[in-house]
CSV table of C-alpha atoms in Angstrom, one decimal:
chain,number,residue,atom,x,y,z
A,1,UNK,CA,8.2,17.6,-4.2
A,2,UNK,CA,6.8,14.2,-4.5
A,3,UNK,CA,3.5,14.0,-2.9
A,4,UNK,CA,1.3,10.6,-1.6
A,5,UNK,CA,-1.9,11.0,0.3
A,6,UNK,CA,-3.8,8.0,1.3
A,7,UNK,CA,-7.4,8.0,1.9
A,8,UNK,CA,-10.5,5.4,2.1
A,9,UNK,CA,-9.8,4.7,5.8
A,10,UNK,CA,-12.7,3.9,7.5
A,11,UNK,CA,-14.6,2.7,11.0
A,12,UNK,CA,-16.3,-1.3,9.7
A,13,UNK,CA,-17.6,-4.0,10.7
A,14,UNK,CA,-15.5,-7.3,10.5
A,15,UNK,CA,-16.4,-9.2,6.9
A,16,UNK,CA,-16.4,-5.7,5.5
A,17,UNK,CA,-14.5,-4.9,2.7
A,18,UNK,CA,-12.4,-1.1,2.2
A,19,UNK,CA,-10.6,0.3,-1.0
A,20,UNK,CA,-7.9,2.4,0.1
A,21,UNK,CA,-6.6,4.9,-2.0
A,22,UNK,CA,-3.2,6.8,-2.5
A,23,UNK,CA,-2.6,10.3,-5.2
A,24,UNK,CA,0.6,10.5,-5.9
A,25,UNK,CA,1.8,14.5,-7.1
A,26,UNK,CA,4.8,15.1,-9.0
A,27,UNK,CA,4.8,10.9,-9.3
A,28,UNK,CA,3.7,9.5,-12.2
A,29,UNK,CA,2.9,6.1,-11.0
A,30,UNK,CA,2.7,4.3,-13.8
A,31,UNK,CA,6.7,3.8,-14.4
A,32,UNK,CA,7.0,4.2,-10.6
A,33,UNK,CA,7.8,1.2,-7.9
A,34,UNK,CA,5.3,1.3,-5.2
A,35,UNK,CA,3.7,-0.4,-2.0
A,36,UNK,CA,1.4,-0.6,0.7
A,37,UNK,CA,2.4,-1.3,4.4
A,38,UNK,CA,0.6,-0.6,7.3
A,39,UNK,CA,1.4,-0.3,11.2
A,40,UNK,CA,-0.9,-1.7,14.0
A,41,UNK,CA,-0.9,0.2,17.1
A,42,UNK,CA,2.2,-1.3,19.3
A,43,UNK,CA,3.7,-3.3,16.5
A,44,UNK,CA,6.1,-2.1,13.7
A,45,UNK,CA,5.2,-0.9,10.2
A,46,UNK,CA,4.8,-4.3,7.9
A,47,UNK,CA,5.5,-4.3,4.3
A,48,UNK,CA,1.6,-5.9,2.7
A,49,UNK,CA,2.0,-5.8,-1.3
A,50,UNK,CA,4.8,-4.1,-3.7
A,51,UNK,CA,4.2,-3.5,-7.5
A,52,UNK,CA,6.3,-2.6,-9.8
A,53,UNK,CA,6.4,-0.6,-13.7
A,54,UNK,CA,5.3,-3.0,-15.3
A,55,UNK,CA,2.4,-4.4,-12.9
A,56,UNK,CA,4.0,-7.6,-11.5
A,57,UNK,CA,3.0,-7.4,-8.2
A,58,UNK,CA,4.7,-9.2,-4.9
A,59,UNK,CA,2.3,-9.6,-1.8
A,60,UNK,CA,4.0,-10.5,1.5
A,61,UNK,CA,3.5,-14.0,2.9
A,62,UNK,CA,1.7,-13.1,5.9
A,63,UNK,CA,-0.9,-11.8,3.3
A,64,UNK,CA,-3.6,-13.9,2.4
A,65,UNK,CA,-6.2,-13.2,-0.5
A,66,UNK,CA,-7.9,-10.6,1.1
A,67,UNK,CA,-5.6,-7.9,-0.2
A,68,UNK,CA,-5.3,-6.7,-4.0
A,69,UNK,CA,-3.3,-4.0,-5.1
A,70,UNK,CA,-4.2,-1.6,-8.4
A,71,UNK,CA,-3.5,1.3,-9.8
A,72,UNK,CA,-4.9,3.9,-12.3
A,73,UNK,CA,-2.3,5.6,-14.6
A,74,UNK,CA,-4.5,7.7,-15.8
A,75,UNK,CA,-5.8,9.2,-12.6
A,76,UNK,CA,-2.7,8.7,-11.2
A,77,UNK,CA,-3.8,6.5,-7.9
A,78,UNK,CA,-2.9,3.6,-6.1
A,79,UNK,CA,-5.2,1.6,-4.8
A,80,UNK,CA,-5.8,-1.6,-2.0
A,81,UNK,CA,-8.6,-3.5,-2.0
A,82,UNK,CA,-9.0,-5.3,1.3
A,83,UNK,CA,-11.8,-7.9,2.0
A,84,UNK,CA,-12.9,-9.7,4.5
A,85,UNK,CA,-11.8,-7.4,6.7
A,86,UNK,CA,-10.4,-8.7,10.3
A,87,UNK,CA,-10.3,-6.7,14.0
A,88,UNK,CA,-6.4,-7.3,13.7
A,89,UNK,CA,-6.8,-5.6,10.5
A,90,UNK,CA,-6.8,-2.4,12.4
A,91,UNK,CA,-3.7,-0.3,11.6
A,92,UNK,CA,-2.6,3.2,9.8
A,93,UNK,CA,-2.3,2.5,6.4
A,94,UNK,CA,0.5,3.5,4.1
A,95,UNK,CA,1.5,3.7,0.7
A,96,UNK,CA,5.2,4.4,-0.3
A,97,UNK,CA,7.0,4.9,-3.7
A,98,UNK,CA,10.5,4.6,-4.7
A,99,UNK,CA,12.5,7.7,-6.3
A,100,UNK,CA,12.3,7.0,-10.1
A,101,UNK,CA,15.4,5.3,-11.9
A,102,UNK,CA,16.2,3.0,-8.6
A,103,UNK,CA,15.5,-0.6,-9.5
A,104,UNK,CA,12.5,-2.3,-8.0
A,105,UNK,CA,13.1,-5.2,-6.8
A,106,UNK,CA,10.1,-6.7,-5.9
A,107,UNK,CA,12.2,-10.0,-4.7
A,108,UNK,CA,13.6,-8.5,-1.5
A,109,UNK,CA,9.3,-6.8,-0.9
A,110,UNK,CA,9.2,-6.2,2.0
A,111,UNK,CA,12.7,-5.7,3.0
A,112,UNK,CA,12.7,-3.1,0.2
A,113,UNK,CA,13.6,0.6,0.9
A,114,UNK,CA,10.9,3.1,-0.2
A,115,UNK,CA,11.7,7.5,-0.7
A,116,UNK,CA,8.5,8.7,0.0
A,117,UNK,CA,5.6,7.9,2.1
A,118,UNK,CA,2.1,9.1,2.8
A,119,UNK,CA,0.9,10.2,6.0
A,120,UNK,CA,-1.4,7.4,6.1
A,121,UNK,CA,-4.9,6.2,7.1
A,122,UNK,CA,-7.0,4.7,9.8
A,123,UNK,CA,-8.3,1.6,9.4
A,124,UNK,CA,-10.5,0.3,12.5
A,125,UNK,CA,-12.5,-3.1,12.4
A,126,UNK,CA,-14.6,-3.8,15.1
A,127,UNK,CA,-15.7,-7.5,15.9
């Protein structure tokens, strides 16, 4: 079954910067429809940046510069690169993919459903 397991999380300073990273088994990525949300403790899960087969991207409007998605076909990894990183920041990240053959529409990001999600991970930025 379809595999995503996140990783880069870390304990940083604010003004830091983190790349977050997600491998994706029995997913190949690279035709796949895919995004990064996160979920600060007591608030809901929040929808940051979508991207699609053929690498248009689709970041959320809450989300400023700071965040870049990328992804390595080769290795098969998703990646977020977050800068400037900010206390409120802190959350468990996420990425998520869609089933292949269901049509990505970055438009309705980040209303958009996703099949299969990571288990996530920490992010903490301390003042």
């Amino acid at each position: 079954q379809v595999q995503l397991v996140e990783s880069g999380g870390d304990q940083v300073q604010a003004g830091g910067s983190l790349r977050l990273s997600c491998a994706a088994s029995k997913y190949g990525i690279s035709g796949g429809c895919m995004a990064w949300f996160r979920q600060a403790p007591g608030k809901g899960r929040e929808g940051l940046v979508g991207i699609d087969a053929d690498g248009n991207t689709r970041y959320a409007e809450y989300v400023k510069d700071r965040f870049t998605i990328s992804r390595d076909n080769d290795k098969n990894f998703l990646y977020l690169q977050i800068n400037s990183l900010k206390p409120e920041d802190t959350a468990v990240y996420y990425c998520a993919a869609r089933r292949w053959g269901r049509f990505c529409a970055l438009s309705t990001f980040p209303r958009m459903d996703f099949d299969y999600w990571g288990e996530g991970t920490q992010v903490n930025v301390s003042s």
